PDB file of C-alpha atoms in Angstrom:
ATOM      1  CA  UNK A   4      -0.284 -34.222 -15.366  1.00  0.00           C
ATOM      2  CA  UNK A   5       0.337 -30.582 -16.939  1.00  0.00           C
ATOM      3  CA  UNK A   6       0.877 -27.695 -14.492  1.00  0.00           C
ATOM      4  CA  UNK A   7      -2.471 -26.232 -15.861  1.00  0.00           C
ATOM      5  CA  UNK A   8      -4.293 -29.470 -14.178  1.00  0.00           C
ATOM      6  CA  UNK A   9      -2.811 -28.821 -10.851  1.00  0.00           C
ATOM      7  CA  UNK A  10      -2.719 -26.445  -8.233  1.00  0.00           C
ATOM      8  CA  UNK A  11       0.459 -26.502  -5.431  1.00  0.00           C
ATOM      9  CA  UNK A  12      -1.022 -27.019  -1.588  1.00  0.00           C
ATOM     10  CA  UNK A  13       0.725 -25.273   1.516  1.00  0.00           C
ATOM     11  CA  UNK A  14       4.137 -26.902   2.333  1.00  0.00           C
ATOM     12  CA  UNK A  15       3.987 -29.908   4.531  1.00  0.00           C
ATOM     13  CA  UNK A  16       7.509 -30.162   6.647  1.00  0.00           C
ATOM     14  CA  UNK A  17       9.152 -28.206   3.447  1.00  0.00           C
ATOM     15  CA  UNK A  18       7.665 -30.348   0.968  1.00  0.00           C
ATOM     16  CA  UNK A  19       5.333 -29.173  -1.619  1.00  0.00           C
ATOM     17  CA  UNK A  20       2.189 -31.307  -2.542  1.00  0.00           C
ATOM     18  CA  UNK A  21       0.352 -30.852  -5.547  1.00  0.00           C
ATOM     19  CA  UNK A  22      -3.184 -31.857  -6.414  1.00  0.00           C
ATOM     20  CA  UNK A  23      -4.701 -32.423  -9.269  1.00  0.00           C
ATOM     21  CA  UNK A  24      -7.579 -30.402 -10.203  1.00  0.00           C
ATOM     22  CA  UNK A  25      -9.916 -32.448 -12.073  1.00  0.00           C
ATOM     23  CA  UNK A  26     -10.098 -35.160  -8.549  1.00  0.00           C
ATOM     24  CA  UNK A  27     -11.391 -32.103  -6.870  1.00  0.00           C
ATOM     25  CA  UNK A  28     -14.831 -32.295  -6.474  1.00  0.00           C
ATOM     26  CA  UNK A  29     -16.889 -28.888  -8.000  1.00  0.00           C
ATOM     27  CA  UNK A  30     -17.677 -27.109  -4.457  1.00  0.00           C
ATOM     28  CA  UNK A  31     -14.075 -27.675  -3.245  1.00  0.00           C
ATOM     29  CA  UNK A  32     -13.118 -26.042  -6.740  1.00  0.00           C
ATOM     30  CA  UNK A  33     -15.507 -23.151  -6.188  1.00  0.00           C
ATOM     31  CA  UNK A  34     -14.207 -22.677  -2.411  1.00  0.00           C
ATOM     32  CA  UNK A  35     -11.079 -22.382  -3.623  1.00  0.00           C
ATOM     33  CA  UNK A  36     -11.782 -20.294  -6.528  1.00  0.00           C
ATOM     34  CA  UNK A  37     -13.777 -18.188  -3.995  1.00  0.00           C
ATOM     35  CA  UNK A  38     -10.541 -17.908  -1.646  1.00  0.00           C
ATOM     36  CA  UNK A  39      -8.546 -16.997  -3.992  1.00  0.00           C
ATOM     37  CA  UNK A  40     -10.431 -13.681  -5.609  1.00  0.00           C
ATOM     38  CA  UNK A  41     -10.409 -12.690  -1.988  1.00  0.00           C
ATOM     39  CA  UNK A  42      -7.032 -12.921  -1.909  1.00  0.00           C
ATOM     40  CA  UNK A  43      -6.455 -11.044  -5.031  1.00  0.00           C
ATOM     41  CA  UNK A  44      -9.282  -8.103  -4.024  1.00  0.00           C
ATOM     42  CA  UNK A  45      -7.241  -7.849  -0.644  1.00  0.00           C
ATOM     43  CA  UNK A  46      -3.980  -7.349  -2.649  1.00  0.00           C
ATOM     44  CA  UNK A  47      -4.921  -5.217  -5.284  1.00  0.00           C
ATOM     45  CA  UNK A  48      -6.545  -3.150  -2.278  1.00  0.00           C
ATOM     46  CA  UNK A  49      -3.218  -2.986  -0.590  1.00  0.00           C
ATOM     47  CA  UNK A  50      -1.727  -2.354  -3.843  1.00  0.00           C
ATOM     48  CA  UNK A  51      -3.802   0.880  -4.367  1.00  0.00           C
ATOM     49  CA  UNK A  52      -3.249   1.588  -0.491  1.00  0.00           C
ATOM     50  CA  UNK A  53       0.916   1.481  -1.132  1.00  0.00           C
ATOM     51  CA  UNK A  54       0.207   3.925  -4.176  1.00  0.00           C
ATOM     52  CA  UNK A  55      -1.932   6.206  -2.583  1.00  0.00           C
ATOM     53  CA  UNK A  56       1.199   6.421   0.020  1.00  0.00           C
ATOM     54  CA  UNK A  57       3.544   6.623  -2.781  1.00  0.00           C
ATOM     55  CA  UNK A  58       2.102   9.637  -4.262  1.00  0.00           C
ATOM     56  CA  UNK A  59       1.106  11.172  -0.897  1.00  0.00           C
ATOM     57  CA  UNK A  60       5.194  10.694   0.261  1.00  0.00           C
ATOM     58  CA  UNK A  61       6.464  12.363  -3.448  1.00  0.00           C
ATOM     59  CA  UNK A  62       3.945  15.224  -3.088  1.00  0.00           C
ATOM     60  CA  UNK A  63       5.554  15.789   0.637  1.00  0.00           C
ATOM     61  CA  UNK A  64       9.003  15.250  -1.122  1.00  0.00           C
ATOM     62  CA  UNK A  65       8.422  17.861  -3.649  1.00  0.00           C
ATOM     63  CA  UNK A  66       7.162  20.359  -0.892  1.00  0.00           C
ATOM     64  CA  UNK A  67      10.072  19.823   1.388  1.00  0.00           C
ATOM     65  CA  UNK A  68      12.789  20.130  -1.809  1.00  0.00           C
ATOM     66  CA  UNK A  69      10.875  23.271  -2.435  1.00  0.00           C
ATOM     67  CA  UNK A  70      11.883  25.218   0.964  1.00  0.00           C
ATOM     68  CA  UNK A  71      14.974  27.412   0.414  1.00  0.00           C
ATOM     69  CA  UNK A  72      16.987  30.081   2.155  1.00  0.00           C
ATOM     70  CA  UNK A  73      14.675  32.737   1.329  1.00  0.00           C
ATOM     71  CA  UNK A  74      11.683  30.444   2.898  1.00  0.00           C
ATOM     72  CA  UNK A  75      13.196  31.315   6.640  1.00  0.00           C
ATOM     73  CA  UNK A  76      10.686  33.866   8.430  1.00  0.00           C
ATOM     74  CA  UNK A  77       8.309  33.578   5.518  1.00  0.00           C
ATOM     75  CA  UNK A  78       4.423  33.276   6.917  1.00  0.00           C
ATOM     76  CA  UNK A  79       2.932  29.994   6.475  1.00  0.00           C
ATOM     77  CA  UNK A  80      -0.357  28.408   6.914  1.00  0.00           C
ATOM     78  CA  UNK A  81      -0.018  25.668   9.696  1.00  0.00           C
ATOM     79  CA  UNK A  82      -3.128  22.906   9.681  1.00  0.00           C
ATOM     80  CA  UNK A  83      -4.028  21.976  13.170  1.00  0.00           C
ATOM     81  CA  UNK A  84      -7.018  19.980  11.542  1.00  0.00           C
ATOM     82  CA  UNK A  85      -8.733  19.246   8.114  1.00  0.00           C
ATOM     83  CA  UNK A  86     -10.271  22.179   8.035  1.00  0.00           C
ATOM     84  CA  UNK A  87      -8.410  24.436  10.359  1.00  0.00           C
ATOM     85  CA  UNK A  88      -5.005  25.982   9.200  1.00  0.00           C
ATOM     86  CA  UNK A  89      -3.249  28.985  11.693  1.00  0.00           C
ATOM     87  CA  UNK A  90      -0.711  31.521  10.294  1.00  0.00           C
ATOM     88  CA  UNK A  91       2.990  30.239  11.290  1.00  0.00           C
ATOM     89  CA  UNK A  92       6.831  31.438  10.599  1.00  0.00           C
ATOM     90  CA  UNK A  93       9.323  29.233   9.424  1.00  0.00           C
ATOM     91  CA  UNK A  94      12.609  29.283  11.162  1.00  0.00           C
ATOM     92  CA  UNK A  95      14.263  26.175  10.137  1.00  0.00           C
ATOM     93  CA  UNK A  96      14.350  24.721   6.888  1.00  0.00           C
ATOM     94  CA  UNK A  97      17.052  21.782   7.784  1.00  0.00           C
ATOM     95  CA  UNK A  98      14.474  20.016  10.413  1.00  0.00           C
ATOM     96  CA  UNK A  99      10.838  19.685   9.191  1.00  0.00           C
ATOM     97  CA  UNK A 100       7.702  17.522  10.637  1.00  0.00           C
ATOM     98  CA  UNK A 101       5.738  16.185   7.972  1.00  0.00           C
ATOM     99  CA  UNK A 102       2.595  13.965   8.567  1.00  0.00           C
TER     100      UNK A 102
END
């Protein structure tokens, strides 16, 4: 029995239990196959969620690394919404909300 012929099953009491693909019948093997590529499309989906974050996180990184000294009292455009920004003053550079 080569690894390629079997498939490993959930762990039963901390054993593992293989099974051997060709006993399967073909709509278990489809089911399966069909559970699977659901599990993959939900990962990769999570995947591209987590780098989406990622990105989103370094882009707030870079702005935040960008404040200096000579940002204090500067005029800045707050967002309150989407589409909404209000004119602002920054007076501390050391303690910043980013969402």
């Amino acid at each position: 029995m080569s690894s390629a012929s079997t498939a490993a099953a959930n762990a039963n009491n901390g054993k593992n239990q293989t099974i051997n693909l060709e006993d399967l019948p073909l709509t278990q093997l489809q089911k399966i196959k069909a559970q699977l590529e659901e599990e993959l499309n939900g990962l990769t989906g999570a995947f591209s969620q987590m780098k989406q974050a990622q990105a989103a996180f370094r882009e707030c990184k870079g702005c935040i690394d960008a404040l200096t000294p000579e940002s204090l009292d500067k005029t800045i455009m707050i967002p309150l919404t989407n589409s909404l920004y209000v004119p602002g003053k920054l007076s501390n550079i050391e303690n910043v909300v980013v969402d």
